[in-house]
CSV table of C-alpha atoms and ligand atoms in Angstrom, one decimal:
chain,number,residue,atom,x,y,z
A,90,MET,CA,21.8,-93.4,28.9
A,91,THR,CA,20.7,-96.9,29.8
A,92,GLU,CA,22.7,-100.1,30.6
A,93,THR,CA,21.9,-101.2,27.1
A,94,ASP,CA,23.4,-98.1,25.7
A,95,TYR,CA,26.6,-98.6,27.8
A,96,LYS,CA,26.8,-102.2,26.5
A,97,ALA,CA,26.6,-101.0,22.9
A,98,LEU,CA,29.5,-98.6,23.6
A,99,SER,CA,31.5,-101.5,25.0
A,100,GLU,CA,30.8,-103.7,22.0
A,101,LEU,CA,31.9,-100.8,19.7
A,102,ALA,CA,35.1,-100.4,21.7
A,103,GLN,CA,35.9,-104.1,21.5
A,104,ASP,CA,35.5,-104.2,17.7
A,105,ILE,CA,37.7,-101.2,17.2
A,106,ALA,CA,40.3,-102.2,19.8
A,107,ARG,CA,40.7,-105.6,18.2
A,108,GLU,CA,41.1,-104.0,14.7
A,109,ALA,CA,43.7,-101.5,16.1
A,110,GLY,CA,45.5,-104.4,17.9
A,111,GLN,CA,45.8,-106.3,14.6
A,112,LEU,CA,47.1,-103.2,12.8
A,113,ALA,CA,49.8,-102.8,15.5
A,114,LEU,CA,50.8,-106.4,15.0
A,115,ASP,CA,51.0,-105.9,11.2
A,116,TYR,CA,53.3,-102.9,11.7
A,117,LYS,CA,55.5,-104.9,14.1
A,118,ALA,CA,55.7,-107.7,11.5
A,119,LYS,CA,56.7,-105.3,8.7
A,120,GLY,CA,59.3,-103.6,11.0
A,121,LEU,CA,59.0,-100.2,12.5
A,122,THR,CA,61.0,-97.4,10.8
A,123,GLN,CA,59.9,-94.2,12.6
A,124,VAL,CA,60.5,-94.2,16.4
A,125,ASP,CA,60.3,-90.6,17.8
A,126,THR,CA,60.5,-89.4,21.4
A,127,LYS,CA,58.1,-87.1,23.3
A,128,SER,CA,58.6,-86.0,27.0
A,129,SER,CA,62.0,-87.7,27.3
A,130,GLU,CA,64.3,-89.9,25.3
A,131,VAL,CA,62.6,-93.0,26.8
A,132,ASP,CA,59.0,-91.8,26.1
A,133,MET,CA,58.6,-93.1,22.5
A,134,VAL,CA,56.0,-93.0,19.7
A,135,THR,CA,56.1,-95.0,16.5
A,136,GLU,CA,54.3,-94.8,13.2
A,137,ALA,CA,52.1,-97.7,14.5
A,138,ASP,CA,50.9,-95.6,17.4
A,139,LYS,CA,49.9,-92.8,15.0
A,140,ALA,CA,48.3,-95.2,12.5
A,141,CYS,CA,46.3,-97.0,15.2
A,142,GLU,CA,45.0,-93.8,16.7
A,143,LYS,CA,44.0,-92.6,13.2
A,144,LEU,CA,42.1,-95.9,12.6
A,145,ILE,CA,40.4,-95.6,16.0
A,146,VAL,CA,39.4,-92.0,15.4
A,147,GLU,CA,38.0,-92.9,11.9
A,148,ARG,CA,36.0,-95.8,13.3
A,149,LEU,CA,34.6,-93.9,16.3
A,150,THR,CA,33.8,-90.8,14.2
A,151,ALA,CA,32.0,-92.9,11.6
A,152,ALA,CA,29.9,-94.7,14.3
A,153,ARG,CA,29.4,-91.8,16.8
A,154,PRO,CA,30.2,-88.5,15.1
A,155,GLU,CA,28.9,-86.4,18.1
A,156,ASP,CA,31.3,-88.0,20.6
A,157,GLY,CA,34.4,-86.2,21.9
A,158,LEU,CA,37.9,-87.6,21.4
A,159,LYS,CA,41.0,-87.4,23.6
A,160,GLY,CA,43.9,-89.4,22.3
A,161,GLU,CA,47.5,-89.9,23.4
A,162,GLU,CA,48.8,-89.1,19.9
A,163,GLY,CA,46.9,-85.8,19.5
A,164,ALA,CA,43.2,-86.6,18.8
A,165,ASP,CA,41.3,-83.8,20.6
A,166,LYS,CA,37.6,-83.1,19.8
A,167,PRO,CA,34.9,-81.7,22.1
A,168,SER,CA,31.8,-83.8,22.7
A,169,THR,CA,28.3,-82.7,21.7
A,170,SER,CA,26.8,-86.1,22.8
A,171,GLY,CA,28.1,-86.0,26.4
A,172,ILE,CA,30.4,-89.0,25.7
A,173,THR,CA,34.2,-88.5,25.3
A,174,TRP,CA,36.5,-91.4,24.2
A,175,HIS,CA,39.9,-91.5,26.0
A,176,ILE,CA,42.1,-93.4,23.5
A,177,ASP,CA,45.5,-95.0,23.9
A,178,PRO,CA,46.2,-96.6,20.6
A,179,ILE,CA,49.2,-98.6,21.9
A,180,ASP,CA,49.4,-98.5,25.7
A,181,GLY,CA,52.8,-99.8,26.6
A,182,THR,CA,54.7,-98.4,23.6
A,183,THR,CA,58.0,-99.4,25.1
A,184,ASN,CA,56.7,-102.9,25.6
A,185,TYR,CA,55.4,-103.0,22.1
A,186,LEU,CA,58.9,-102.1,20.7
A,187,TYR,CA,60.5,-104.8,22.8
A,188,GLY,CA,57.8,-107.4,22.0
A,189,LEU,CA,56.2,-107.4,25.5
A,190,PRO,CA,52.5,-107.1,26.2
A,191,PHE,CA,50.7,-103.9,25.0
A,192,ALA,CA,47.1,-102.9,24.3
A,193,PRO,CA,44.9,-100.5,22.5
A,194,SER,CA,42.7,-99.0,25.2
A,195,LEU,CA,39.4,-97.2,24.5
A,196,GLY,CA,37.4,-95.8,27.3
A,197,ALA,CA,34.1,-93.8,27.0
A,198,ALA,CA,33.4,-91.4,29.8
A,199,ILE,CA,30.6,-89.0,30.7
A,200,GLY,CA,32.5,-86.1,32.3
A,201,ASP,CA,34.6,-87.7,35.1
A,202,GLU,CA,32.9,-91.1,35.0
A,203,PRO,CA,34.0,-93.9,32.6
A,204,VAL,CA,30.9,-95.8,31.5
A,205,ALA,CA,32.2,-98.3,28.9
A,206,GLY,CA,35.5,-99.5,27.7
A,207,ALA,CA,37.6,-102.2,26.0
A,208,ILE,CA,41.3,-103.2,26.2
A,209,TYR,CA,42.7,-105.7,23.8
A,210,ALA,CA,46.0,-107.5,24.3
A,211,PRO,CA,47.0,-108.8,20.9
A,212,PHE,CA,49.9,-111.0,21.9
A,213,SER,CA,47.7,-113.1,24.1
A,214,ASP,CA,44.4,-112.5,22.1
A,215,GLU,CA,42.7,-111.3,25.3
A,216,MET,CA,39.8,-108.8,25.2
A,217,PHE,CA,38.9,-107.1,28.5
A,218,ASP,CA,35.7,-105.1,28.5
A,219,ALA,CA,33.2,-103.5,30.9
A,220,TYR,CA,30.2,-101.2,30.9
A,221,LYS,CA,28.5,-99.4,33.8
A,222,GLY,CA,26.4,-101.8,35.8
A,223,GLY,CA,27.3,-104.6,33.5
A,224,GLY,CA,30.4,-106.2,35.2
A,225,SER,CA,33.7,-107.0,33.6
A,226,ARG,CA,34.8,-109.7,31.2
A,227,LEU,CA,37.9,-111.4,29.8
A,228,ASN,CA,37.0,-112.9,26.4
A,229,GLY,CA,33.4,-112.8,27.4
A,230,GLU,CA,33.8,-114.6,30.8
A,231,THR,CA,33.1,-112.6,34.0
A,232,ILE,CA,36.1,-111.6,36.0
A,233,ARG,CA,36.4,-110.5,39.7
A,234,VAL,CA,39.2,-109.2,41.9
A,235,ASN,CA,40.7,-111.4,44.5
A,236,GLU,CA,39.4,-112.0,48.1
A,237,ILE,CA,42.4,-110.9,50.1
A,238,ASP,CA,42.8,-109.0,53.4
A,239,ARG,CA,46.5,-109.3,54.1
A,240,LEU,CA,48.8,-106.7,52.4
A,241,ASP,CA,51.9,-108.7,53.3
A,242,LEU,CA,50.5,-111.5,51.0
A,243,ALA,CA,49.5,-109.1,48.2
A,244,LEU,CA,51.0,-109.1,44.7
A,245,VAL,CA,51.2,-105.4,43.7
A,246,SER,CA,52.0,-103.8,40.4
A,247,SER,CA,53.2,-100.3,39.7
A,248,GLY,CA,54.9,-98.1,37.1
A,249,LEU,CA,57.5,-95.5,36.7
A,250,TYR,CA,57.3,-92.0,35.2
A,251,TYR,CA,59.4,-91.0,32.2
A,252,ASP,CA,61.4,-88.4,34.1
A,253,ALA,CA,64.6,-89.7,35.8
A,254,ASP,CA,64.3,-87.4,38.9
A,255,VAL,CA,60.7,-88.6,39.5
A,256,ARG,CA,61.7,-92.2,39.0
A,257,THR,CA,64.2,-91.8,41.8
A,258,LYS,CA,61.6,-90.5,44.1
A,259,GLN,CA,59.3,-93.4,43.1
A,260,ALA,CA,62.1,-95.8,43.8
A,261,GLN,CA,62.5,-94.3,47.3
A,262,GLN,CA,58.8,-94.8,47.8
A,263,LEU,CA,59.1,-98.4,46.5
A,264,VAL,CA,61.8,-99.3,49.1
A,265,ASN,CA,59.2,-99.0,51.8
A,266,VAL,CA,56.4,-100.6,49.9
A,267,VAL,CA,58.3,-103.8,48.8
A,268,ALA,CA,59.1,-104.6,52.5
A,269,HIS,CA,55.4,-105.0,53.3
A,270,ILE,CA,53.9,-106.9,50.3
A,271,ARG,CA,54.3,-110.4,48.8
A,272,ASP,CA,56.0,-109.1,45.7
A,273,LEU,CA,56.0,-106.4,43.0
A,274,ARG,CA,55.3,-106.6,39.3
A,275,ARG,CA,56.1,-103.8,36.7
A,276,GLY,CA,53.9,-104.5,33.7
A,277,GLY,CA,54.7,-101.5,31.6
A,278,ALA,CA,51.1,-100.8,30.5
A,279,ALA,CA,48.7,-99.1,33.0
A,280,SER,CA,45.6,-100.5,31.1
A,281,LEU,CA,46.8,-104.1,31.4
A,282,ASP,CA,47.9,-103.5,35.0
A,283,LEU,CA,44.3,-102.5,35.8
A,284,CYS,CA,43.0,-105.5,33.9
A,285,SER,CA,45.3,-107.8,35.9
A,286,VAL,CA,43.7,-106.5,39.2
A,287,ALA,CA,40.2,-107.0,37.7
A,288,ALA,CA,41.1,-110.6,36.7
A,289,GLY,CA,42.8,-111.5,40.0
A,290,ARG,CA,46.2,-111.8,38.4
A,291,THR,CA,47.5,-109.2,40.8
A,292,ASP,CA,45.9,-107.8,44.0
A,293,ALA,CA,46.5,-104.1,43.5
A,294,TYR,CA,48.1,-101.4,41.3
A,295,TYR,CA,49.3,-97.9,42.0
A,296,GLU,CA,51.0,-95.3,39.9
A,297,ILE,CA,51.4,-91.5,39.4
A,298,GLY,CA,51.8,-89.4,36.3
A,299,ILE,CA,49.5,-91.4,34.1
A,300,ASN,CA,47.0,-90.0,31.6
A,301,SER,CA,43.2,-90.3,31.0
A,302,TRP,CA,43.8,-92.5,28.0
A,303,ASP,CA,46.0,-94.9,30.0
A,304,ILE,CA,43.3,-95.6,32.6
A,305,ALA,CA,39.7,-94.7,31.4
A,306,ALA,CA,38.8,-98.2,30.2
A,307,GLY,CA,41.0,-100.0,32.8
A,308,MET,CA,39.6,-98.1,35.8
A,309,LEU,CA,36.0,-99.1,34.8
A,310,ILE,CA,37.1,-102.7,34.2
A,311,ALA,CA,38.7,-102.9,37.6
A,312,ALA,CA,35.7,-101.2,39.3
A,313,GLU,CA,33.1,-103.4,37.7
A,314,ALA,CA,35.2,-106.4,38.8
A,315,GLY,CA,34.9,-105.3,42.4
A,316,ALA,CA,38.1,-103.2,42.9
A,317,THR,CA,38.3,-100.2,45.2
A,318,ILE,CA,39.4,-97.1,43.4
A,319,LYS,CA,40.9,-94.7,46.0
A,320,THR,CA,40.9,-91.6,43.8
A,321,SER,CA,38.6,-90.3,41.1
A,322,PHE,CA,39.2,-90.7,37.4
A,323,GLU,CA,40.0,-87.0,36.8
A,324,ALA,CA,42.1,-86.8,39.9
A,325,ASN,CA,44.1,-89.8,38.8
A,326,TRP,CA,45.2,-88.3,35.5
A,327,ASN,CA,45.7,-84.8,36.9
A,328,LYS,CA,49.3,-85.9,37.1
A,329,GLY,CA,50.2,-85.4,40.8
A,330,THR,CA,47.7,-87.7,42.3
A,331,GLN,CA,48.6,-91.2,43.6
A,332,MET,CA,46.3,-93.6,41.8
A,333,ILE,CA,45.5,-96.8,43.8
A,334,VAL,CA,43.3,-99.6,42.6
A,335,ALA,CA,43.0,-102.6,44.8
A,336,ALA,CA,41.1,-105.6,46.0
A,337,PRO,CA,38.8,-104.1,48.7
A,338,GLY,CA,40.4,-106.0,51.6
A,339,ILE,CA,43.8,-104.3,51.1
A,340,ALA,CA,42.9,-101.0,49.6
A,341,ASP,CA,43.1,-98.9,52.8
A,342,ALA,CA,46.3,-100.6,54.0
A,343,LEU,CA,48.0,-100.1,50.6
A,344,SER,CA,47.0,-96.5,50.4
A,345,GLU,CA,48.5,-95.9,53.9
A,346,LEU,CA,51.7,-97.7,53.0
A,347,VAL,CA,52.2,-95.9,49.7
A,348,GLY,CA,51.5,-92.6,51.3
A,349,ASP,CA,51.8,-89.2,49.5
A,350,PRO,CA,53.0,-89.2,45.9
A,351,PRO,CA,56.4,-87.7,45.1
A,352,GLU,CA,56.2,-84.3,43.4
A,353,LEU,CA,56.2,-84.4,39.6
A,354,ASN,CA,58.6,-81.9,37.9
B,224,LIG,C1,52.8,-96.3,29.8
B,224,LIG,C2,51.8,-96.6,30.9
B,224,LIG,C3,52.6,-97.3,32.1
B,224,LIG,C4,53.7,-96.3,32.6
B,224,LIG,C5,54.6,-96.1,31.4
B,224,LIG,C6,53.9,-95.4,30.2
B,224,LIG,P1,52.5,-95.5,27.3
B,224,LIG,O1,52.0,-95.6,28.8
B,224,LIG,O2,50.8,-97.4,30.5
B,224,LIG,O3,51.7,-97.6,33.1
B,224,LIG,O4,54.3,-96.9,33.7
B,224,LIG,O5,55.7,-95.2,31.9
B,224,LIG,O6,53.4,-94.2,30.6
B,224,LIG,O7,53.3,-94.2,27.3
B,224,LIG,O8,53.4,-96.6,26.9
B,224,LIG,O9,51.3,-95.4,26.4
């Protein structure tokens, strides 16, 4: 595939992410009536998550029927084109329910390599996109990570797993981290955490226990904006790996500070 092909994938992802984001807002305005739980009582899924994934799958299948699909709410189709879409219809479902920032995230990957993606934040009407070799954008304007080389002046974001025991271990890890950085942010949506690094709104992000659909688009957006990605795409979503995405000047220092990830149950 050429850079032009990757750009077309990003444009398709943007159109669909925006449509899914608007559908999520429509459901929110009507009032959500079906809130179910998944891996724990605090891991929630709504009728909007399912409807948005259905919409995204329909649009992608119509446009690129040979592509594979891997969605948080169950979409699972092998690829015959070499491209697989990793889909989070509403990344930050808890945020969505509480009226905090959320985003549909669509990332196209060739094997272990994201090559195009879009993340749309409806509350702020912000579209983040990237394609391989083409840089990253926020509403069409190029974005870059911060120039920073002091970890003690870095604004770092992270997230917590849905399991209480794992959260406790993450909190113990955090006690050491917070003593050596400027401050911490907990955004609640991995995709938007990655976009924040790309746009220079934070200096780094780390988390464990996330999924391919949370990070496929965001990892590419961060990388194309100049971020250092300390572990591979597939390693990051194989649960136990510590994902670290940072401005280059602090990536090694943060990786050393965060250390080995806590065991996931
Ligand atoms: C969320 C992630 C976030 C993580 C949350 C949750 P979801 O995804 O984007 O980074 O900290 O625990 O997993 O489940 O809202 O799509």
